[in-house]
Short mmCIF file of C-alpha atoms and ligand atoms in Angstrom, two decimals:
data_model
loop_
_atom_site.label_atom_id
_atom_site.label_comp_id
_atom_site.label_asym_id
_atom_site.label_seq_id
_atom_site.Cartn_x
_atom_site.Cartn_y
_atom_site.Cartn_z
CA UNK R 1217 32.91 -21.05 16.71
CA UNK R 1218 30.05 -23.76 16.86
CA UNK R 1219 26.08 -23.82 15.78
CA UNK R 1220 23.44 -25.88 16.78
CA UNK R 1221 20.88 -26.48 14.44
CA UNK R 1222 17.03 -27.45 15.20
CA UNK R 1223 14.71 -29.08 12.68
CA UNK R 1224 11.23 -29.05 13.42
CA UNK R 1225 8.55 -30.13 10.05
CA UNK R 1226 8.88 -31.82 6.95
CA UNK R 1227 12.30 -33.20 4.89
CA UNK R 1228 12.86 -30.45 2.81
CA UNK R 1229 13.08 -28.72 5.97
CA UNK R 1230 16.20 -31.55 6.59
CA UNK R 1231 17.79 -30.86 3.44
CA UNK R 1232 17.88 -26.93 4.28
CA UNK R 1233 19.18 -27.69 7.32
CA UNK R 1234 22.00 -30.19 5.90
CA UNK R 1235 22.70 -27.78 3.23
CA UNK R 1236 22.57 -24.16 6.07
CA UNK R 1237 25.13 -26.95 8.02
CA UNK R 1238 27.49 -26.93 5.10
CA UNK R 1239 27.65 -23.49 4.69
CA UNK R 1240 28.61 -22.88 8.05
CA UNK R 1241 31.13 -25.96 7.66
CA UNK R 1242 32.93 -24.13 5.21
CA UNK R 1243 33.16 -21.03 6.44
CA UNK R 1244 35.03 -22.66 9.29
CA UNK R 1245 32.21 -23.34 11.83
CA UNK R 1246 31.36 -26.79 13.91
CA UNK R 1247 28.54 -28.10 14.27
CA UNK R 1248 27.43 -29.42 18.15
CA UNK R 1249 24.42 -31.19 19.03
CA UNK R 1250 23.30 -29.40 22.12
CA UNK R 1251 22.52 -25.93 22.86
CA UNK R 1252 25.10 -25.46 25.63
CA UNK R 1253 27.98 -23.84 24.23
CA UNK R 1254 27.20 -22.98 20.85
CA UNK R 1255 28.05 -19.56 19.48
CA UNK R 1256 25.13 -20.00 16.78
CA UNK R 1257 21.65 -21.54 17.01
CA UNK R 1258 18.98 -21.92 13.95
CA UNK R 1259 16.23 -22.85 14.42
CA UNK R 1260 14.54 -24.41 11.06
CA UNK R 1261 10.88 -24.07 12.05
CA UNK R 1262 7.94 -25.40 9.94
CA UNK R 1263 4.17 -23.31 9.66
CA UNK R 1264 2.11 -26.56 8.06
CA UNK R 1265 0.36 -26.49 11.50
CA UNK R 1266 -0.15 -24.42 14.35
CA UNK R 1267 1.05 -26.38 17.53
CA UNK R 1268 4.70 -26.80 15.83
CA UNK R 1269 4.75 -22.58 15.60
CA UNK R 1270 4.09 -22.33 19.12
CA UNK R 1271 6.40 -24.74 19.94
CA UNK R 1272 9.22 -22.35 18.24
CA UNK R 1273 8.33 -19.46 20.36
CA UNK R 1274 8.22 -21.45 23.63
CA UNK R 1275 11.74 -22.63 22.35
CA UNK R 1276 12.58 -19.24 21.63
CA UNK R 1277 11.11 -18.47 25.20
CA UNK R 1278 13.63 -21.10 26.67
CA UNK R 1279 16.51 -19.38 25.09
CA UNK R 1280 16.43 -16.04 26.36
CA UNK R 1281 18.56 -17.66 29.54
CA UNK R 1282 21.51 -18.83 27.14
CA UNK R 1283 20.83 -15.71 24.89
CA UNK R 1284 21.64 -13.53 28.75
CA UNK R 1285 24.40 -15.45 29.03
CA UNK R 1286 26.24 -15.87 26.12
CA UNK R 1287 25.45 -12.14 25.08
CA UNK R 1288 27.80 -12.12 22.05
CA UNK R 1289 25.93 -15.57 20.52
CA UNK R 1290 23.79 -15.47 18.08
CA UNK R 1291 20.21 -16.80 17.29
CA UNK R 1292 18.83 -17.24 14.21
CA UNK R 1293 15.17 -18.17 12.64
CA UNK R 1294 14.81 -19.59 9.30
CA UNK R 1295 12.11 -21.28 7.21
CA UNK R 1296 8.43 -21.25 7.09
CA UNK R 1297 7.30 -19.71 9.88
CA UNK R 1298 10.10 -16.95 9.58
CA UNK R 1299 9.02 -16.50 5.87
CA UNK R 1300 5.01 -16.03 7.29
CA UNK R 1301 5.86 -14.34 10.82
CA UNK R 1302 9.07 -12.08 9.97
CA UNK R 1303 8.87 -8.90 12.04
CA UNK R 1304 6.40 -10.89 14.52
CA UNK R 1305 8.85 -13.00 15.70
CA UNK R 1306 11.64 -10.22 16.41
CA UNK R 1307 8.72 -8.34 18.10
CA UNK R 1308 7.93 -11.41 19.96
CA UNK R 1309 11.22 -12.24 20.64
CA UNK R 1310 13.66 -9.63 20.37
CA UNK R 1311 16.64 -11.30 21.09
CA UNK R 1312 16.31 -12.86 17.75
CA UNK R 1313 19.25 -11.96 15.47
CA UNK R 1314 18.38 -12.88 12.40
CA UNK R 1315 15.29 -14.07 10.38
CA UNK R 1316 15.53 -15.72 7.11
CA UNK R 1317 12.57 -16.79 4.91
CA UNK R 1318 12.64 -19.77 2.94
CA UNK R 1319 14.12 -18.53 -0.14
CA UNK R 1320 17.09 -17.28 1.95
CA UNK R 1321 18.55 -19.85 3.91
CA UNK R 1322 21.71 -20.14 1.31
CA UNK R 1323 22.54 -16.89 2.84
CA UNK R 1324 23.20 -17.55 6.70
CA UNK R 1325 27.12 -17.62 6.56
CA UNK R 1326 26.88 -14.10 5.07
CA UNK R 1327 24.31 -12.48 7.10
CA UNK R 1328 25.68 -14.37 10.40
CA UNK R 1329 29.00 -12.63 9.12
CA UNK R 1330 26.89 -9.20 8.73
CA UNK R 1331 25.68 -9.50 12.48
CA UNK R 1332 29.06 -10.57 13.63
CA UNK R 1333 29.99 -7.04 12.21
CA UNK R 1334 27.44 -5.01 13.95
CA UNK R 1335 25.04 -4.88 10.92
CA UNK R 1336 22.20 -6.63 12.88
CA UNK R 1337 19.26 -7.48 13.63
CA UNK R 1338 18.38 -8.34 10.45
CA UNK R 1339 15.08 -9.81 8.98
CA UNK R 1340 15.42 -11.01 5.08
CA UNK R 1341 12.34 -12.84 4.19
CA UNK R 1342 11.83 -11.10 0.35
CA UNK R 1343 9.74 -13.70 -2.11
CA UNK R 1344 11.12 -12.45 -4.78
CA UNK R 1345 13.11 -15.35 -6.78
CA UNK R 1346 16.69 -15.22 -6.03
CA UNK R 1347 18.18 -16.47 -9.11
CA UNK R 1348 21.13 -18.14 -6.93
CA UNK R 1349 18.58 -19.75 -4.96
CA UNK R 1350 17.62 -22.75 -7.48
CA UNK R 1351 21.37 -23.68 -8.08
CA UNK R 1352 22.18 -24.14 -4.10
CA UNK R 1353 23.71 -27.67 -2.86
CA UNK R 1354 25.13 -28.61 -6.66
CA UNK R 1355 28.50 -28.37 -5.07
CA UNK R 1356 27.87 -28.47 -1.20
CA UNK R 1357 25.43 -31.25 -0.77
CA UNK R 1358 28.05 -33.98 -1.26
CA UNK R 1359 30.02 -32.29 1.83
CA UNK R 1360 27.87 -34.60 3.62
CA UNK R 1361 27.12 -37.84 2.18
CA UNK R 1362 25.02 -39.91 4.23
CA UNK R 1363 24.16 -43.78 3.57
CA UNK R 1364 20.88 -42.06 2.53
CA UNK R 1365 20.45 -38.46 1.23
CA UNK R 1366 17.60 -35.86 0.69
CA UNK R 1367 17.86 -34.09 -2.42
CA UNK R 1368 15.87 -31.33 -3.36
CA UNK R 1369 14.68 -30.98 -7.15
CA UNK R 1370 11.62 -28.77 -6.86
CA UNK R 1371 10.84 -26.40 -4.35
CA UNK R 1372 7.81 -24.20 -3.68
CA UNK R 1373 4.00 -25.22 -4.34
CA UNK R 1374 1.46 -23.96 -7.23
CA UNK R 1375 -1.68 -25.85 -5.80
CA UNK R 1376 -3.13 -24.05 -3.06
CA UNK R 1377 -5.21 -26.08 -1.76
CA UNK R 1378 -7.74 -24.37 0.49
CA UNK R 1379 -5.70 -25.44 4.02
CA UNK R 1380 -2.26 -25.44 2.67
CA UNK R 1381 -0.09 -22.60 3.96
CA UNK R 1382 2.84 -23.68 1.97
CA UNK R 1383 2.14 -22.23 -1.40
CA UNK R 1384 2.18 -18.68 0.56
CA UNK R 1385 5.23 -19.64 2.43
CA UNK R 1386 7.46 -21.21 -0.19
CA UNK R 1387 6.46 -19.93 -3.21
CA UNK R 1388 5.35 -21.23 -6.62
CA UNK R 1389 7.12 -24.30 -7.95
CA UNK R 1390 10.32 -23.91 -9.27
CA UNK R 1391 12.48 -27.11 -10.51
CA UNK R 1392 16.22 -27.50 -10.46
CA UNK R 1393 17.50 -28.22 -13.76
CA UNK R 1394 18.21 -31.59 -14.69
CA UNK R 1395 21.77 -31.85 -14.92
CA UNK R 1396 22.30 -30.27 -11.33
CA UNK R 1397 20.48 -33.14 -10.03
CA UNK R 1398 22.23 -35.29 -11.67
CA UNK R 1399 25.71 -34.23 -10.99
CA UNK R 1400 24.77 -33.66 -7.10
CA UNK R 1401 23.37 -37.29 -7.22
CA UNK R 1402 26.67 -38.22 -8.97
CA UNK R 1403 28.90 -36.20 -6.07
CA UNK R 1404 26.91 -37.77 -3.22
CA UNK R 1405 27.12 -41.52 -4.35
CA UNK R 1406 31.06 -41.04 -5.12
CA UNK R 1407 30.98 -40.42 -1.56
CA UNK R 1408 29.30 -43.19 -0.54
CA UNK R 1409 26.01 -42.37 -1.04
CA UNK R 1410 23.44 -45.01 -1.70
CA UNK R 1411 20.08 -44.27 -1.41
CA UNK R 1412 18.21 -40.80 -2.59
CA UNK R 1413 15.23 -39.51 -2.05
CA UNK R 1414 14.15 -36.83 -4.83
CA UNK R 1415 12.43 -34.43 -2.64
CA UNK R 1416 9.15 -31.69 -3.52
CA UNK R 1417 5.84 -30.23 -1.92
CA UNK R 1418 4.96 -32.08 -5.16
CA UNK R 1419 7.95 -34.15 -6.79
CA UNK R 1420 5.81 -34.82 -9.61
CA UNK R 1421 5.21 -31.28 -10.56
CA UNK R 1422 9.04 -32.01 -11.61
CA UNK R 1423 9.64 -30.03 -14.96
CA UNK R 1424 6.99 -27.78 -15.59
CA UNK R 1425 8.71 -24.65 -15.14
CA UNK R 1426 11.53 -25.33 -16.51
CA UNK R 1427 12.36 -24.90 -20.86
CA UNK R 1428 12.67 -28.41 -22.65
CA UNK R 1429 9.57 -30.29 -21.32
CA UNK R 1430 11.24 -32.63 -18.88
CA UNK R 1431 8.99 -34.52 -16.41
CA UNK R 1432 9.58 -36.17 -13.37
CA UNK R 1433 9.78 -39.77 -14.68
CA UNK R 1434 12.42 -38.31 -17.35
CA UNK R 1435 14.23 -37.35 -14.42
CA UNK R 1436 14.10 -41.15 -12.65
CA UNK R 1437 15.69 -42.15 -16.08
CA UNK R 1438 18.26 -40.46 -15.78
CA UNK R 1439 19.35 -41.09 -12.25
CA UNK R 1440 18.63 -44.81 -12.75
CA UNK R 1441 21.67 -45.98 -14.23
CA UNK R 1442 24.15 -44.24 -12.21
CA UNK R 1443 26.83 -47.00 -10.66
CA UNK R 1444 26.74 -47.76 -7.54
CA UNK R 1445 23.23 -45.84 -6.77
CA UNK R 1446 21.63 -48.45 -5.26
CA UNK R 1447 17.64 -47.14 -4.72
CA UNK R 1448 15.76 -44.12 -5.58
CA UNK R 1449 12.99 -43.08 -3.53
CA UNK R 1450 10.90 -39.69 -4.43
CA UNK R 1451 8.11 -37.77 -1.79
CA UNK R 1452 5.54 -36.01 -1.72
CA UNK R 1453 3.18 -36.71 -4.74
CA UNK R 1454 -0.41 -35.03 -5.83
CA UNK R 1455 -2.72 -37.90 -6.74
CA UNK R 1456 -3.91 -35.75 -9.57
CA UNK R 1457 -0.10 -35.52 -11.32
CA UNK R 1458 0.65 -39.55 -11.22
CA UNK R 1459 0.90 -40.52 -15.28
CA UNK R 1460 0.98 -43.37 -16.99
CA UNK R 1461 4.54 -42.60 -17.23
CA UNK R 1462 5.22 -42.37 -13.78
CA UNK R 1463 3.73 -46.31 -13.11
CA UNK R 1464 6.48 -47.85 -16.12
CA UNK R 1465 9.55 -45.99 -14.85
CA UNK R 1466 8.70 -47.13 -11.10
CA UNK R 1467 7.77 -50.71 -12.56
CA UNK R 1468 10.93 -50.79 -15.45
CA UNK R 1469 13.92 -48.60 -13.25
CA UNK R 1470 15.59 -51.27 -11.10
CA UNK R 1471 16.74 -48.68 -8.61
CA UNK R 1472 13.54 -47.26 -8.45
CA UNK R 1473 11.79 -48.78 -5.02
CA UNK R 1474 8.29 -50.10 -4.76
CA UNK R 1475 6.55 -47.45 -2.61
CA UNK R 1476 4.92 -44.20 -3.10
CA UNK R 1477 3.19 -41.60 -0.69
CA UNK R 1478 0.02 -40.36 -1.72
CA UNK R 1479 -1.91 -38.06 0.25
CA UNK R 1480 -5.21 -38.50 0.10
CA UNK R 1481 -6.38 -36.04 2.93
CA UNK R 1482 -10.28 -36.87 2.57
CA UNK R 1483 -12.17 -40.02 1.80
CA UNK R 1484 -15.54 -38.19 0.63
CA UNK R 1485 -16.17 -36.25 -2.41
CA UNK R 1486 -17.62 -32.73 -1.05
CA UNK R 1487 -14.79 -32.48 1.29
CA UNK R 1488 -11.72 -32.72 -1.35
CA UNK R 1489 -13.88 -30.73 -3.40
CA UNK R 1490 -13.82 -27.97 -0.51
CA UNK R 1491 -10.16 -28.38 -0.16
CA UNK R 1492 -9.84 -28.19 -3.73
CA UNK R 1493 -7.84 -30.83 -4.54
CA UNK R 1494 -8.40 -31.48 -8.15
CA UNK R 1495 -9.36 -35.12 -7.73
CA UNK R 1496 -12.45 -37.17 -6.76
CA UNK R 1497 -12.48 -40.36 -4.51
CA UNK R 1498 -13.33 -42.24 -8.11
CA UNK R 1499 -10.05 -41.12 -9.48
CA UNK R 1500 -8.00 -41.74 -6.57
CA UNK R 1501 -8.90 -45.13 -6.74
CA UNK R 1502 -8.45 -45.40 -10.73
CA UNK R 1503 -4.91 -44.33 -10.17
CA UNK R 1504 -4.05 -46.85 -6.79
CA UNK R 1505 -5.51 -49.60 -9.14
CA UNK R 1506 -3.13 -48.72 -11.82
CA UNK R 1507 -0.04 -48.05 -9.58
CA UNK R 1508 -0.64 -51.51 -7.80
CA UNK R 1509 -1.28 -53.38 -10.80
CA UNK R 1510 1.63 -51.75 -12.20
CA UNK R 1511 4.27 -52.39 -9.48
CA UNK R 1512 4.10 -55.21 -7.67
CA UNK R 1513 4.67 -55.27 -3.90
CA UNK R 1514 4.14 -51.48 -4.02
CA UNK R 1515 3.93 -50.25 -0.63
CA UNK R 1516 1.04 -47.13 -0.45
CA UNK R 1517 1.29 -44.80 2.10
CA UNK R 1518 -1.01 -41.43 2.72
CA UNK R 1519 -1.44 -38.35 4.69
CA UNK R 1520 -5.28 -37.94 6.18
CA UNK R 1521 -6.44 -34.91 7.56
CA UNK R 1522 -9.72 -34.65 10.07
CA UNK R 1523 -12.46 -31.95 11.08
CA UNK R 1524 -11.34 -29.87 7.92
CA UNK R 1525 -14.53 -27.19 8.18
CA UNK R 1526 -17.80 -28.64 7.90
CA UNK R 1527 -16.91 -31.91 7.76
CA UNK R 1528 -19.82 -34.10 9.24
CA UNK R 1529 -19.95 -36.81 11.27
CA UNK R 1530 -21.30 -38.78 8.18
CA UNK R 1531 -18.61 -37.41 5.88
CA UNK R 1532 -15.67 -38.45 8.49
CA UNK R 1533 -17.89 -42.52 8.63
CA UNK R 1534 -17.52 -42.20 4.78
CA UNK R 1535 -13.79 -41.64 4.76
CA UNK R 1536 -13.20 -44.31 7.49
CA UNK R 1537 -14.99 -46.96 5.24
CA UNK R 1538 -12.84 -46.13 2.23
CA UNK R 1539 -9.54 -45.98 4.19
CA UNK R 1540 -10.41 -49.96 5.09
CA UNK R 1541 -11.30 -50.69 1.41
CA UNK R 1542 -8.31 -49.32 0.05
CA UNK R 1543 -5.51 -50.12 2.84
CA UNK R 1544 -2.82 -47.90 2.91
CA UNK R 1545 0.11 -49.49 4.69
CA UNK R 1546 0.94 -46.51 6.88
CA UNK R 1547 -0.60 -43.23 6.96
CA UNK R 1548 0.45 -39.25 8.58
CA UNK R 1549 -2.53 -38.85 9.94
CA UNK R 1550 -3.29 -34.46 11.32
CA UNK R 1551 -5.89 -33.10 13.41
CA UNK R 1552 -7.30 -29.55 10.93
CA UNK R 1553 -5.61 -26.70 12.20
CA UNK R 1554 -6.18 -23.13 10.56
CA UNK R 1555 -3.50 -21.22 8.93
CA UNK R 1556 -3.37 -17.61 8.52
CA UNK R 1557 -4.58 -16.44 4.66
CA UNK R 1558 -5.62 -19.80 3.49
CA UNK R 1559 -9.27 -20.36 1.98
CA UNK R 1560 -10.14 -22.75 4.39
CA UNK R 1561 -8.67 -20.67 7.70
CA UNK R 1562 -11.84 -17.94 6.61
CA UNK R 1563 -14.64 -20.58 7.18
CA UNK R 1564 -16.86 -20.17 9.66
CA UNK R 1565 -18.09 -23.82 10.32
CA UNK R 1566 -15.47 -24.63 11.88
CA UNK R 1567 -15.75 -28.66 13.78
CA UNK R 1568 -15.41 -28.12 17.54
CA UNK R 1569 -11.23 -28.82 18.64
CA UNK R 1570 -12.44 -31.63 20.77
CA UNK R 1571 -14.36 -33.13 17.88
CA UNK R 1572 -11.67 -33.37 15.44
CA UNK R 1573 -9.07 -34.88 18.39
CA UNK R 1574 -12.04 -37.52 18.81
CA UNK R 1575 -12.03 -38.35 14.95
CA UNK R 1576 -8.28 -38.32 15.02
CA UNK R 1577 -8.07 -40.95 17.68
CA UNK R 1578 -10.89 -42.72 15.92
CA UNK R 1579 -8.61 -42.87 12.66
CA UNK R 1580 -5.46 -43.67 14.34
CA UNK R 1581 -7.09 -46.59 15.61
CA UNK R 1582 -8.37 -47.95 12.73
CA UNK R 1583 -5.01 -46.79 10.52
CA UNK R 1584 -3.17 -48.98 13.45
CA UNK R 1585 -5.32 -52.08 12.46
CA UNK R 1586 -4.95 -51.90 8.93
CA UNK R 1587 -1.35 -51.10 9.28
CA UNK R 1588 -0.62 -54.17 11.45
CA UNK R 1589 -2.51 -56.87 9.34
CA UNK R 1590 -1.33 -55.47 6.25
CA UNK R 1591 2.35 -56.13 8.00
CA UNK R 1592 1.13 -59.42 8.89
CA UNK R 1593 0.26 -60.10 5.67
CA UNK R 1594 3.95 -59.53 4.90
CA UNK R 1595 5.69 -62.41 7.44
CA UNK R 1596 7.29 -65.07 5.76
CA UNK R 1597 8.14 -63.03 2.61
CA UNK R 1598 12.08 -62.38 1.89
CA UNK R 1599 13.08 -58.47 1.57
CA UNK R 1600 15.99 -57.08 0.43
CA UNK R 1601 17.42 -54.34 3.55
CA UNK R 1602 19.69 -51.51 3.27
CA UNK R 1603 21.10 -51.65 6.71
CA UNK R 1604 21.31 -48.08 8.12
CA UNK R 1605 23.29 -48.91 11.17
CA UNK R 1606 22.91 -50.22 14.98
CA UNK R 1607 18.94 -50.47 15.71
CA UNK R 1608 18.22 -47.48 18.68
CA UNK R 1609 17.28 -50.24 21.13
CA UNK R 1610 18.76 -53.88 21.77
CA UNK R 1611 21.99 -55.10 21.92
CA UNK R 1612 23.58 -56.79 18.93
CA UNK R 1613 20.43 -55.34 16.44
CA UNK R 1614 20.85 -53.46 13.45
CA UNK R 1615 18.15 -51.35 11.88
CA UNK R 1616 17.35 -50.88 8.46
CA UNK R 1617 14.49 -50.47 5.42
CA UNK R 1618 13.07 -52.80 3.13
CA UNK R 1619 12.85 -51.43 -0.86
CA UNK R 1620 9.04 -51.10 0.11
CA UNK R 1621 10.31 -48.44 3.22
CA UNK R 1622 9.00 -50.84 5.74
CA UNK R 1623 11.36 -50.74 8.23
CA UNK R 1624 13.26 -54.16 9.19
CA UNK R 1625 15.62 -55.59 12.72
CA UNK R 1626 17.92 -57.98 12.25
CA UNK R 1627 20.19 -59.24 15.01
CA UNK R 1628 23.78 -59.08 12.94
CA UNK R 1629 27.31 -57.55 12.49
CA UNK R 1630 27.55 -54.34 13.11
CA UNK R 1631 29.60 -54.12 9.85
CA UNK R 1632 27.17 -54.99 7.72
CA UNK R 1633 25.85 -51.43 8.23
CA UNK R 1634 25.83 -49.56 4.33
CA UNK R 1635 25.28 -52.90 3.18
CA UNK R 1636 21.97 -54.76 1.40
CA UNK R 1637 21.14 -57.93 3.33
CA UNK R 1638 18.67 -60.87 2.60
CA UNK R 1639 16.02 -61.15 5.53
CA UNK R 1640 13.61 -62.75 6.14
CA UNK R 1641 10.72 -61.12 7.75
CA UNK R 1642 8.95 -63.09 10.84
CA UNK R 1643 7.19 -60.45 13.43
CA UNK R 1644 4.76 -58.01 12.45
CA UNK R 1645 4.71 -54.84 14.27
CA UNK R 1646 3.42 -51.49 13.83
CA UNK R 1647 7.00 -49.67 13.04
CA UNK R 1648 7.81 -52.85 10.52
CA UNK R 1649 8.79 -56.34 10.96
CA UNK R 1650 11.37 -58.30 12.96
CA UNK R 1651 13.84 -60.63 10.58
CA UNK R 1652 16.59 -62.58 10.51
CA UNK R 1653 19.56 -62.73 7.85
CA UNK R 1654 19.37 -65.11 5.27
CA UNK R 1655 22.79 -67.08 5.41
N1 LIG N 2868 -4.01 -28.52 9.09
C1 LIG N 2868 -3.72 -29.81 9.34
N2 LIG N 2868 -2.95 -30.55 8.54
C2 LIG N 2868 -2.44 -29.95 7.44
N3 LIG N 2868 -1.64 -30.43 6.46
C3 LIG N 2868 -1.39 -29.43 5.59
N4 LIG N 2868 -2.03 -28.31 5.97
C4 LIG N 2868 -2.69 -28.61 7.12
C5 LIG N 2868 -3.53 -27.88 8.01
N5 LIG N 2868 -3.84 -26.61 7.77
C6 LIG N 2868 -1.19 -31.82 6.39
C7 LIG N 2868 -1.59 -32.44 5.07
C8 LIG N 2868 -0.29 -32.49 4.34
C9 LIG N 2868 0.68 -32.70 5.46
C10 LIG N 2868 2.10 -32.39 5.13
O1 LIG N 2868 0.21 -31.87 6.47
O2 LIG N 2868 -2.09 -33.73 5.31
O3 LIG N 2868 -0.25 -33.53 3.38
FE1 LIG N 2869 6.27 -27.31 7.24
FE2 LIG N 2869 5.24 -27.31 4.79
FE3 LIG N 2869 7.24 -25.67 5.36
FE4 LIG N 2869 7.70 -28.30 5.20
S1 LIG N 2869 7.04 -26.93 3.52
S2 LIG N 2869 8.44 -26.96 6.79
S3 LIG N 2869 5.76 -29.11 6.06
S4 LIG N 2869 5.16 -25.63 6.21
#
């Protein structure tokens, strides 16, 4: 029997996936990479946004063929939007089999088993905490251990900021205990594992729910001296939750690499006050100043949003002349879309669709600039690359990421892949830099 499994959003979303993958592994399925002749298909679908929801039911829409013709396979709808949407998507599309909030997707070899045996449709997309639910992938992430791996250690959101549909969707926080981390991090690297990258709607929430009063740094000491774990990275952080702490483990832990994602979403005071995001443009720039003084060649990246509600035309000038003072070196940048029971998705004053695509291109060009001639600023330097494998375009090239996440081509061996090479960096480009191996 074979599955085919489609990932649309963020990396947790990835790591579900992997770890839905493994489940089905082991209870004797195969994975395939194409629609066609799979028995199984789950779709992993993602609710940040509206255009990536409609672009599940037109998928959904595009199935009904193989669904008429493979009568006896099954599909299957997990994650956000099946945690928001539930009955609306079987009503939508009824030849959905199964639906499976976010809290459930440790479950899909059972209920797929349950359908198998005529107990279907089914639609399981409770909130309530399933205590098994936290303790998921100890065992089974390590079934898969790529060169780099996603690993989960808090899931769910307590912020709510006024746009943000994840907090509904995914729950409060809720951390993975320490040593599960650690043992899953130990698995994955004894299987040749190298990189992780500690994943959470806010990594740095790390701890709080959990007895004993560990935080997130706490948690990068202990991962940092495991043998043979070669860089740790961590995503995404609140601005408002970066400690003193947090700048001396990523400036002391050796494995720890010199980059950290930030989301700023506004550049002007009123507006982040609006989205309430607990921190004012002052603040912000208190903490890059102590990051970047703290770890040098740190690499900033951000996620930016436009035409939130109200948002002026002097407002969105403001934020543009901020983004150039501070220079992030790459930024996610999102056109305000409204999501169903959110704060924000109430408001009225709503800025016109084809005004926020206009500030969006207007950012994207101006992100592009900074991005490139902070790159350029980079040429000549030496960086140290984990090469992932054969670069997706050129003969001979291999692909791979500087510690700062820049990514780096080098023409070289292709079995050099798993392996940290000396480059040098010589062309600037948007994606990265071109190199070439240090002999
Ligand atoms: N509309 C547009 N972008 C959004 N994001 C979150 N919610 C929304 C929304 N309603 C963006 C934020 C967040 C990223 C993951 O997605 O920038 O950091
Ligand atoms: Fe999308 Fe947010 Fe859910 Fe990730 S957590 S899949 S970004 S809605």
């Amino acid at each position: 029997m074979k599955y085919y499994i489609i990932t649309y959003g963020c990396q947790m979303n990835e790591a579900d996936s992997s770890l839905m993958a493994s489940l089905l592994d082991r209870a004797g399925w195969q994975e395939v990479e194409s629609a066609a002749g799979a028995d199984l298909i789950v779709l992993n679908t993602c609710s940040v946004r509206e255009r990536p929801e409609h672009k599940v039911y037109s998928t959904l829409g595009e199935l009904r063929a193989w669904k008429q013709s493979n009568p006896d396979a099954l599909l299957a709808v997990a994650g956000c939007m099946a945690q928001r949407a539930g009955e609306e998507i079987r009503r939508r599309a009824p030849h959905v089999d199964i639906v499976l909030g976010t809290r459930w997707f440790h479950h899909i070899h059972d209920l797929v088993a349950r359908v198998r045996a005529g107990d279907g449709p089914l639609v399981v997309s409770e909130m309530e905490e399933d205590p098994s639910a936290a303790r998921t992938g100890n065992d089974l992430a390590a079934d898969r251990a790529p060169l780099r791996a996603f690993v989960p250690v808090i899931r769910g959101c307590s912020n709510f900021c006024s746009y943000c549909i994840v907090p509904l969707v995914r729950g409060p926080e809720s951390s993975r205990p320490a040593e599960d981390i650690i043992c899953e991090v130990k698995a994955l690297v004894g299987r040749g594992t190298r990189e992780v990258t500690l994943l959470g709607q806010n990594v740095l929430a790390y701890g709080r729910d959990l007895p004993g009063g560990a935080t997130f740094p706490d948690l990068l000491r202990a991962l940092d001296p495991i043998p043979d774990l070669w860089r740790i990275r961590f995503t995404t952080c609140h601005p408002r939750d970066v400690t003193d702490e947090l700048v001396s483990a990523m400036a002391e832990l050796p494995s720890v690499c010199e980059h950290i994602h930030l989301p700023i979403q506004a550049g002007e005071d009123k507006l982040l006050h609006d989205m309430n995001r607990g921190y004012t443009i002052a603040q912000y720039r208190t903490t890059v100043d102590r990051l970047r003084a703290g770890v040098p060649g740190l690499a900033l990246t951000t996620d930016i949003m436009v035409g939130f509600p109200g948002e002026t035309e002097e407002q969105f000038e403001e934020s543009l002349r901020l983004y150039r003072c501070i220079g992030f070196d790459a930024a996610f940048t999102f056109a305000y879309s409204p999501r169903p029971g959110t704060a924000a998705g109430e408001r009225e004053d709503e800025v016109p669709q084809d005004t926020r695509l206009a500030r969006l291109r207007k950012l994207i060009d101006l992100q592009n600039g900074i991005t490139l001639s902070r790159n350029k600023a980079g040429v000549g330097e030496e960086a140290e690359v984990l090469v992932d494998g054969p670069a997706h375009r050129g003969e001979g090239l291999l692909a791979g990421r500087a510690r700062n996440n820049k990514q780096v081509i080098v023409a070289g061996d292709q079995r050099l892949a798993g392996s940290l090479v000396r480059v040098k960096l010589a062309e600037p480009h948007l994606w990265g830099f071109r190199g070439h191996l240090d002999e």
